[in-house]
XYZ file of C-alpha atoms in Angstrom:
531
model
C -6.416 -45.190 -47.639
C -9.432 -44.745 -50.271
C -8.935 -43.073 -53.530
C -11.415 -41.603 -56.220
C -9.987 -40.769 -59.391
C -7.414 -38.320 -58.796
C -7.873 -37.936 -55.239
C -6.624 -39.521 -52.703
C -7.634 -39.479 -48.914
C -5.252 -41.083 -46.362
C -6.829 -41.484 -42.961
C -4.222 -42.463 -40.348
C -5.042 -45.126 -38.053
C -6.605 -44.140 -35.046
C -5.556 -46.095 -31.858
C -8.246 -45.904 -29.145
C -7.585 -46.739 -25.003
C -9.863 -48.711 -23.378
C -12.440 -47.280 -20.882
C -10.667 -49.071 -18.189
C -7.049 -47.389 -19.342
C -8.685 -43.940 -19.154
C -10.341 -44.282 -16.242
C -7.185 -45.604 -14.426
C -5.431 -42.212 -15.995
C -7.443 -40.251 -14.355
C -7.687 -41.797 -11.422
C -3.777 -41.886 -10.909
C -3.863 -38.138 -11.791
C -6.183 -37.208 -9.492
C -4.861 -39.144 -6.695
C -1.554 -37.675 -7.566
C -2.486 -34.215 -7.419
C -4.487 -35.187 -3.899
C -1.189 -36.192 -2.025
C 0.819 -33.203 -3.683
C -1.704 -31.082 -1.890
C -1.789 -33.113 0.975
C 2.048 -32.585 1.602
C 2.146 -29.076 0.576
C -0.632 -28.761 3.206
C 0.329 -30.955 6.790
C -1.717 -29.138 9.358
C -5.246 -29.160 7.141
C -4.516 -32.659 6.296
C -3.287 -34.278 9.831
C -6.566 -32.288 10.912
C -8.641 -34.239 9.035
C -7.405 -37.093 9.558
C -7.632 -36.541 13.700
C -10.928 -35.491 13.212
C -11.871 -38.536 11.152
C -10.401 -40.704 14.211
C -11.966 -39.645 16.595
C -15.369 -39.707 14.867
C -15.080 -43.263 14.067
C -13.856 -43.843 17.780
C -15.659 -42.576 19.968
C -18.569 -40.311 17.626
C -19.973 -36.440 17.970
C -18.389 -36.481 21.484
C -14.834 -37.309 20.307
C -15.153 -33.820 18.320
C -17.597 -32.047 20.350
C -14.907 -32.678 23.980
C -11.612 -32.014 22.332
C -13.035 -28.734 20.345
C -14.339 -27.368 23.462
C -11.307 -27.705 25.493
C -8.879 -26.645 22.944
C -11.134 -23.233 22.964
C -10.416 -23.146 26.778
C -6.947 -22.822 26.210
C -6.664 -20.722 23.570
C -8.872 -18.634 25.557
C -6.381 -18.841 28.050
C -3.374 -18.808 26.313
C -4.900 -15.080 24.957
C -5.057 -13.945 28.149
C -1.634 -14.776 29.147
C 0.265 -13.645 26.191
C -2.259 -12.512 23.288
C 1.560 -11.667 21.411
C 2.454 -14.815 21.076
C -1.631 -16.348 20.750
C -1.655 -14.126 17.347
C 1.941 -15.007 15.646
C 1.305 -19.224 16.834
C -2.405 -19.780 16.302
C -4.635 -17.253 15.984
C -2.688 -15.586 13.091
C -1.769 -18.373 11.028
C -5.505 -20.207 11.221
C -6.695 -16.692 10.060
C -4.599 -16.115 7.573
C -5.091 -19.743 6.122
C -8.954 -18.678 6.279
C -8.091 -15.143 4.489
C -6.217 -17.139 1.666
C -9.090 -19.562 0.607
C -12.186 -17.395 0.844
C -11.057 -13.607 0.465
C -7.743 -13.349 -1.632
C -7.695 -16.596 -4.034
C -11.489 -16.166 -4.934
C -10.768 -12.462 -6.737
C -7.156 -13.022 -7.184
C -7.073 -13.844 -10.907
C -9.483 -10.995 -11.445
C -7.550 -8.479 -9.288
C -4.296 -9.575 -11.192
C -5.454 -8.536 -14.437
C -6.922 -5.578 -13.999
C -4.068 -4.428 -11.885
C -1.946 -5.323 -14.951
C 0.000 -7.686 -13.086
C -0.973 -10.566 -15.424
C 1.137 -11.413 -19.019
C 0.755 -13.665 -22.105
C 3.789 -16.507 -22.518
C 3.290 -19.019 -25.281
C -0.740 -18.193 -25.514
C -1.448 -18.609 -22.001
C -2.189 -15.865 -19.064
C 0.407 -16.089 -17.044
C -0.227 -14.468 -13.209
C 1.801 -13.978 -9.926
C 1.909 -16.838 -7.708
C -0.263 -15.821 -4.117
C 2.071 -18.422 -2.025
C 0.828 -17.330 2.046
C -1.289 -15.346 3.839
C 0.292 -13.823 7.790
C -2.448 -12.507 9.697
C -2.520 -10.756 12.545
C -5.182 -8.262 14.655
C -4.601 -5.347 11.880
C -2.859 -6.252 8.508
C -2.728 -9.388 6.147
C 0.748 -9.770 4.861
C 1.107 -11.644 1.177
C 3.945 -13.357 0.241
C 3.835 -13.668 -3.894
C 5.763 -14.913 -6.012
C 6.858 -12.608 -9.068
C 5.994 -13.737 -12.955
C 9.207 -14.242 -14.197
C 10.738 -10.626 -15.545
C 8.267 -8.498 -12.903
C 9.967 -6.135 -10.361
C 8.141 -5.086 -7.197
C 7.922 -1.616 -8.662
C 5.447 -2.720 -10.540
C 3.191 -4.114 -7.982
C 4.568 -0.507 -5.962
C 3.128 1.464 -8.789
C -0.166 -0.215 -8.345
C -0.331 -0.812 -4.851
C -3.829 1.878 -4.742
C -5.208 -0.415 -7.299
C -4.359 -3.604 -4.935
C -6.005 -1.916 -2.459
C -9.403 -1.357 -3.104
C -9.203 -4.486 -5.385
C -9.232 -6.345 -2.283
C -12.036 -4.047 -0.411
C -9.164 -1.813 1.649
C -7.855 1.477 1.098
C -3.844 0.343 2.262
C -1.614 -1.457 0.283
C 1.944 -1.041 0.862
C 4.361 -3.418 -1.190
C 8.023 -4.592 0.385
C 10.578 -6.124 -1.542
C 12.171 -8.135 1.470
C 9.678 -9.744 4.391
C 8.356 -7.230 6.801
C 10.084 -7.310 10.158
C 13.562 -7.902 11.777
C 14.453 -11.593 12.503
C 13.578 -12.372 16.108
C 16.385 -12.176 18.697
C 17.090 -16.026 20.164
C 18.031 -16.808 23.657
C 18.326 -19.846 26.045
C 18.206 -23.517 25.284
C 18.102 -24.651 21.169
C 18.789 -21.044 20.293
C 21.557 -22.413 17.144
C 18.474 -24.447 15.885
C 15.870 -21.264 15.806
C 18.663 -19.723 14.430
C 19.436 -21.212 11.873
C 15.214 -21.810 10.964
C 15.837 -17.900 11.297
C 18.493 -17.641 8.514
C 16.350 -20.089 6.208
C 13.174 -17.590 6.769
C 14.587 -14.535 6.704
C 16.497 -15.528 3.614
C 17.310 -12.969 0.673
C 14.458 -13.874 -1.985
C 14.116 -11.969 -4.946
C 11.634 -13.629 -6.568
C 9.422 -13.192 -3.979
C 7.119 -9.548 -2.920
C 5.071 -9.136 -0.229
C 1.531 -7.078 0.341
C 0.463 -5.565 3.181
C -2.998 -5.061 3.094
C -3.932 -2.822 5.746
C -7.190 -4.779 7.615
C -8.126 -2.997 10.098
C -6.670 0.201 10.797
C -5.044 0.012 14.023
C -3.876 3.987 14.413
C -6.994 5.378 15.073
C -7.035 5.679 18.920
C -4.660 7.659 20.462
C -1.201 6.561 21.771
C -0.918 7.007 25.437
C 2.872 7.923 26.228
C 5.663 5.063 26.809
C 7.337 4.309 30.317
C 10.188 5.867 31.129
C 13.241 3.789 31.382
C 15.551 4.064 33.578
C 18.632 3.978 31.735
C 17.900 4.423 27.651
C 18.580 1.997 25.093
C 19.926 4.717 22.433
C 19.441 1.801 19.684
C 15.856 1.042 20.464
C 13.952 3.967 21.725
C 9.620 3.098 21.998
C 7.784 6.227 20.623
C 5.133 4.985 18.519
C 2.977 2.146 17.772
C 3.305 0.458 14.503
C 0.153 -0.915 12.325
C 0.455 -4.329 13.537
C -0.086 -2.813 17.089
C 3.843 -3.664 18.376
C 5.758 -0.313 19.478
C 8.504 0.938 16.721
C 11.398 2.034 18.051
C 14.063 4.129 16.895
C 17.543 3.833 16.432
C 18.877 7.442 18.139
C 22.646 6.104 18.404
C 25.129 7.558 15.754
C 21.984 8.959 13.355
C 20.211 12.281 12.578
C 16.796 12.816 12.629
C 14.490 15.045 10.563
C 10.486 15.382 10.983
C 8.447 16.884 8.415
C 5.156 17.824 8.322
C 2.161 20.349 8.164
C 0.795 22.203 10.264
C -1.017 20.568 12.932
C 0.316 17.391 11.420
C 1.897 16.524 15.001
C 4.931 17.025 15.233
C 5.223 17.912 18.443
C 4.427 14.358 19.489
C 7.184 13.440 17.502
C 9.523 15.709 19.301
C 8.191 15.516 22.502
C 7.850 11.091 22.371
C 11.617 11.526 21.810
C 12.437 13.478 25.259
C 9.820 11.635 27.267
C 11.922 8.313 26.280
C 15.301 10.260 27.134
C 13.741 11.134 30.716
C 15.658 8.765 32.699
C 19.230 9.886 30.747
C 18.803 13.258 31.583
C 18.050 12.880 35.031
C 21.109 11.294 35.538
C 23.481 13.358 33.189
C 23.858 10.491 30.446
C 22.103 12.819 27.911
C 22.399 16.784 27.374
C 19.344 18.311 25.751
C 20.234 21.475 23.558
C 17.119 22.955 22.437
C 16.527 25.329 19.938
C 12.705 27.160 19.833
C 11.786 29.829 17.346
C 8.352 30.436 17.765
C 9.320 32.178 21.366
C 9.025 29.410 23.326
C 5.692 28.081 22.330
C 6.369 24.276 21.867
C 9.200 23.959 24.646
C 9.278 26.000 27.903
C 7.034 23.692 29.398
C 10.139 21.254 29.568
C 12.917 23.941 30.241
C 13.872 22.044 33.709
C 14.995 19.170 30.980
C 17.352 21.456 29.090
C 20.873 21.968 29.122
C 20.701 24.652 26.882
C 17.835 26.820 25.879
C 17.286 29.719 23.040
C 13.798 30.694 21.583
C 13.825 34.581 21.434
C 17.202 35.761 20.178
C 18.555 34.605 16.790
C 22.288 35.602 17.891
C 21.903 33.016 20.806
C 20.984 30.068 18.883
C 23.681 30.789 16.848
C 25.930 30.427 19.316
C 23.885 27.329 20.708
C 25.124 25.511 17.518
C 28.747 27.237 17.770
C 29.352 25.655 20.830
C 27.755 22.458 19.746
C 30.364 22.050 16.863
C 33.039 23.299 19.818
C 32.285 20.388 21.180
C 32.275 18.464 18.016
C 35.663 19.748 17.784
C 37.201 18.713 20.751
C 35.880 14.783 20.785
C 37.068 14.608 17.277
C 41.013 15.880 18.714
C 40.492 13.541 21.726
C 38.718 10.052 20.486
C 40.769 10.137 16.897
C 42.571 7.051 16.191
C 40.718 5.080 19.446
C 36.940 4.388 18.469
C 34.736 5.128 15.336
C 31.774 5.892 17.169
C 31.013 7.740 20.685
C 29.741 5.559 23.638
C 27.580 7.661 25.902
C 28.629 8.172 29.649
C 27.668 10.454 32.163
C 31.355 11.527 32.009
C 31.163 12.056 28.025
C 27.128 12.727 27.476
C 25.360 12.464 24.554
C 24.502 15.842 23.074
C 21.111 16.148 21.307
C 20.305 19.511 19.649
C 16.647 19.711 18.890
C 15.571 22.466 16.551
C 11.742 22.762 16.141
C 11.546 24.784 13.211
C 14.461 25.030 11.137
C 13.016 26.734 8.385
C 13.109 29.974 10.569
C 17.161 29.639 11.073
C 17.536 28.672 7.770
C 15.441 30.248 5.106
C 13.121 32.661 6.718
C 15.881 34.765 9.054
C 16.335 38.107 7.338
C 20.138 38.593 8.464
C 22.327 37.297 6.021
C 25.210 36.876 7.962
C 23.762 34.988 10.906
C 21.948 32.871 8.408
C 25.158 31.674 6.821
C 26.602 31.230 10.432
C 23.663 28.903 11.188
C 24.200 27.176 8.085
C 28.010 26.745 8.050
C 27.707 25.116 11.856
C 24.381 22.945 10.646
C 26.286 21.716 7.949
C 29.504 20.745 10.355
C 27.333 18.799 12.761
C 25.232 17.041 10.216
C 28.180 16.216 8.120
C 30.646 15.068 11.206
C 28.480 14.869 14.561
C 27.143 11.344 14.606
C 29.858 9.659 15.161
C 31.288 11.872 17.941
C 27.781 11.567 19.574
C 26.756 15.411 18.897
C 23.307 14.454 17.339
C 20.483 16.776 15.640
C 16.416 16.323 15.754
C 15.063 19.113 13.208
C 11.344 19.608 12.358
C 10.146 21.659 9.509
C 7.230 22.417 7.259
C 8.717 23.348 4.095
C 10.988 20.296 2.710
C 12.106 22.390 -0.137
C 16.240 21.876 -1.379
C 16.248 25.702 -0.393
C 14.417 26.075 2.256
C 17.001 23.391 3.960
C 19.839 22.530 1.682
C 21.266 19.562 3.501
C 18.072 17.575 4.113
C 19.917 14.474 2.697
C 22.413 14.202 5.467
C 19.652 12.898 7.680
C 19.915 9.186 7.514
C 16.375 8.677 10.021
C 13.623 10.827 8.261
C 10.153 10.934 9.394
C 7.083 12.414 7.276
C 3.502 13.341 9.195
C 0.703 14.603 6.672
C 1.929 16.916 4.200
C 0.347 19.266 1.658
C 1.922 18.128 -1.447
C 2.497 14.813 -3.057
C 6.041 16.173 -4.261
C 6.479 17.103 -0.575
C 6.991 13.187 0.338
C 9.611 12.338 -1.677
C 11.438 15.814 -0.524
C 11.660 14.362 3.177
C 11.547 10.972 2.239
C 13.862 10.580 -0.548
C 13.038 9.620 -4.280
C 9.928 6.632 -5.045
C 8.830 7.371 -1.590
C 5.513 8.150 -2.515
C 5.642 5.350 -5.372
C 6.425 2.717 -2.529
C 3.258 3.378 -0.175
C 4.178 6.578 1.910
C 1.328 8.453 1.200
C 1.565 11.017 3.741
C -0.213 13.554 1.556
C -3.354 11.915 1.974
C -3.372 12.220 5.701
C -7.590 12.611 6.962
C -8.121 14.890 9.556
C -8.238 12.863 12.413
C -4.296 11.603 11.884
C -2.716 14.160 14.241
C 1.075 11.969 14.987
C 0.530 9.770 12.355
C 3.148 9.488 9.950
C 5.763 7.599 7.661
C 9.579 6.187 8.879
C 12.314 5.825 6.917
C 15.546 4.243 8.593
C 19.156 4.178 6.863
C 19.469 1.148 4.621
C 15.929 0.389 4.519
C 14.247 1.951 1.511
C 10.601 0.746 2.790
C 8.291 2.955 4.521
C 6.582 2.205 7.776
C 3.288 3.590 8.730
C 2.818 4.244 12.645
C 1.156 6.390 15.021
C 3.946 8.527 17.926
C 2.067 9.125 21.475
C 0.291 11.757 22.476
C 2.191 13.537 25.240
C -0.219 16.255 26.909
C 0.816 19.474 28.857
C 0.676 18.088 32.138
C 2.463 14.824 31.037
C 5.347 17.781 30.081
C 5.108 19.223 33.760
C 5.351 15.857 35.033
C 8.591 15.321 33.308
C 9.738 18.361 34.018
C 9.432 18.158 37.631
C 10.440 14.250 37.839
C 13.558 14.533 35.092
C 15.207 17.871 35.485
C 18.547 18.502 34.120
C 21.821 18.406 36.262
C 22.745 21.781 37.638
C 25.836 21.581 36.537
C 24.477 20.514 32.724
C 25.040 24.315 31.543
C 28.806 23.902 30.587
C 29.201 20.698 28.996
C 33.130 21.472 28.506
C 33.553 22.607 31.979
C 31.347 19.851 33.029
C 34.041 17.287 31.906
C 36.939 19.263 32.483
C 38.573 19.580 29.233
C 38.987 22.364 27.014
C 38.440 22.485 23.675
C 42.142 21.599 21.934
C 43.461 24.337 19.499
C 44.194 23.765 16.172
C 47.622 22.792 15.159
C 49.613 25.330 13.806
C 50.304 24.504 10.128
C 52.505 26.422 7.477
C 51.311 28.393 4.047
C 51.924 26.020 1.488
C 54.574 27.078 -1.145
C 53.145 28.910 -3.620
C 54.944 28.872 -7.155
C 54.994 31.983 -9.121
C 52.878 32.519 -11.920
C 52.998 34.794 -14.930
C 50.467 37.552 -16.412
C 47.348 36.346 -17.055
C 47.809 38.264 -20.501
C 50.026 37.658 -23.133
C 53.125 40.170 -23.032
C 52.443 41.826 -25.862
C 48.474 42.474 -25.188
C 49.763 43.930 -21.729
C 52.037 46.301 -23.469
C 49.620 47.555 -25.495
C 47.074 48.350 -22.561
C 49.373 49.782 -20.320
C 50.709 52.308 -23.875
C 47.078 53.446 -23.898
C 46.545 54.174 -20.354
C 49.773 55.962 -19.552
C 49.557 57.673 -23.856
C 52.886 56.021 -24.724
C 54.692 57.998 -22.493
C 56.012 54.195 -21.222
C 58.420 54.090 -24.046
């Protein structure tokens, strides 16, 4: 402490560390950090340190041997299963790669500018890039959220993501892509429950799927035909990550919308390839319903239990008898099961309608139109369950163009003309959440967006391609049963009548009017001669 005259300086001791202390310090914190990343990171670091081995045993030829041989059999192991070569080795060494020199080096940059980045207590604060899951066509990011973020915030940005990153997809889940694998033989309760730990709910985490290479280019080629069909996992298209996507047929409607030449007679046409082998044998009826004359579907007729493209009044009654029969499974499997099992005793009815907007909207007789409508509505509201299913495809997703779009639980959107248009078929944020099937180019004839009941994330995939004489081929190998027609007669019931039930008691009601307002009208009509 010094002073001069009135002023007075106070200086507070200063204690200094010796060089040795602070070089210790940092030494400790160094090493510190250096075995956090070493156990955050086993494979890199048991790598190493096998790679350090055997160049201090036995030199360049203790790396040189072992590298080239482990090459040999991943070369092999490709050939034998290239599935399981990409989700073991080749996928995770990849996406390791990815992480380090293509997503961490412009990831602070891409954050902010995306305005995914914040300011807490003075400091940027940014989203957490934990992993990077390769495989031959997308990247898939797991990140962790800045405390307070929702992933409709990185949905919202998901263009900007994008071509942040040098690609021109971006779609953003809120739970990790794909359904938990299904576990059979030996140790099966141990990958289970590694399953349950994975495939855990996280809500702090989002995940990016950057769209690398863009697998639906080529053309589909058509599935095989099973023999008996798996009505909860149907193949007809190929997803982005190059595995098939199936769909869920059992107990579910399904609407396709799309364009013009958007393709969706692949959609349509994937779907009764895949049926083939039900048909044949009776398991499934095919009703099918053809506006345009016959145009998309009388290549298949020998497939069809029932058939109507030219008359209006016949299609009607093509969906009449379909709620008939909607009727009478209701009266006979009421108070036994909740949902129909398929037999080739009780079949599966599936009533395709190609373009709905024509039975719906565009038909200039009023009456038929509301008959269409009244026995739409029936089997969309009560036919799942009874196993009298409907496959509609239309242009125009407008509410009144087709007023009960939202009892479709499977929707499916192709390229469309609007950007409204998506969330129309799709539902509400569709658009918002990476469906973008307004931007369709040119060359995406099939290609299209999925949404499943219960799953609010879109999926992008490609249907096959099934050509005219593919549809001869099935035609001739799959016909219907002859004795399809009738599906009533066929299992030798009839349709049960309604029980007879009694007017309910009505209780009588007084004049609308009051008395005295009555009086007076009736005075003036009848010029008081009442009195």
């Amino acid at each position: 402490m010094t002073s001069a005259g009135d002023l007075m300086v106070i200086r507070p001791k200063r204690f200094e560390l010796p060089v040795w202390a602070v070089l210790l310090g940092l030494v400790l914190r160094w090493s510190g950090r250096a075995v956090w990343w070493c156990l955050r990171h086993p494979v890199a670091t048991g790598s190493t340190l096998l790679a350090l081995w055997l160049y201090v045993e036995f030199g360049w030829s203790g790396l040189v041997v072992p590298l080239v041989l482990a090459s040999a059999a991943s070369a092999v192991w490709r050939w034998r299963d290239e599935s399981s070569w990409w989700t073991w080795l080749a996928g995770p060494l990849l996406g390791a790669f990815r992480r380090v020199f293509v997503y961490q080096r412009a990831w602070r940059e891409a954050m902010t500018l995306c305005r995914l980045a914040d300011i807490y207590d003075h400091r940027p604060v940014l989203p957490q890039l934990l992993r990077v899951r390769s495989d031959q066509a997308l990247d898939v990011l797991t990140v962790r959220m800045v405390r307070g973020q929702t992933p409709e915030q990185f949905q919202a940005v998901s263009a900007n993501l994008a071509y942040a990153f040098g690609r021109r997809h971006v779609r953003v889940y809120s739970e990790r892509p794909g359904d938990p694998p299904t576990r059979t033989g030996h140790g099966t309760w141990l990958l289970r429950l590694v399953d349950r730990v994975r495939y855990r709910d996280r809500p702090t985490l989002v995940y990016l799927a950057v769209v690398r290479t863009d697998a639906l280019r080529t053309v589909v080629a058509p599935f095989d035909v099973p023999a008996v069909p798996d009505f909860t996992a149907l193949p007809l298209a190929r997803r982005e990550d190059l595995r098939p996507w199936s769909l869920h047929l059992l107990a579910t409607h399904v609407l396709v919308g799309g364009a013009t030449r958007s393709g969706k007679g692949s959609v349509l046409w994937s779907l009764v390839r895949v049926l083939g082998g039900g048909i044949a044998s009776g398991l499934v009826r095919l009703w099918v319903i053809d506006p345009k004359g016959g145009m998309e579907f009388a290549l298949g007729r020998p497939m069809f239990a029932r058939f109507a493209c030219k008359s209006f009044e016949a299609m009607a009654d093509l969906l009449d008898e379909a709620v008939t029969v909607l009727r009478e499974r209701q009266t006979r499997l009421a108070g036994t099961v909740r949902v129909h099992t398929p037999t080739e005793a009780d079949p599966l009815v599936v009533v395709v309608v190609d373009e709905m907007a024509a039975l719906t909207a565009y038909l200039q007789d009023v009456e038929l139109r509301k008959r269409i409508a009244s026995s739409l509505g029936l089997l969309l509201s009560q036919g799942a369950g009874v196993g009298v299913l409907v496959v509609a495809a239309l242009q125009d997703p407008r509410k009144d163009v087709l007023p009960f779009r939202d009892l479709f639980p499977t929707r499916i959107a192709l390229g469309l003309t609007e950007a409204s248009q998506v969330d129309m078929v799709l539902g509400d944020g569709a658009r918002n959440r990476g469906a973008l099937a307004d931007q369709m180019p040119r060359w995406a004839k099939g290609v299209g967006y999925v949404i499943l009941d219960g799953t609010p994330d879109p999926m992008r995939v490609r249907f096959s391609y099934v050509c005219d004489d593919d549809i001869r081929d099935m035609a001739r190998q799959y016909p219907a049963p002859a004795h399809a027609a009738d599906i009533l007669a066929q299992v030798g019931r009839e349709t049960a009548p309604e029980p007879a039930r009694p007017p309910l008691p009505r209780t009588p009601s007084g004049p609308l009017l009051p008395e005295s307002l009555l009086r007076n009208l009736l005075d003036r009509d009848t010029g008081g001669e009442g009195r």
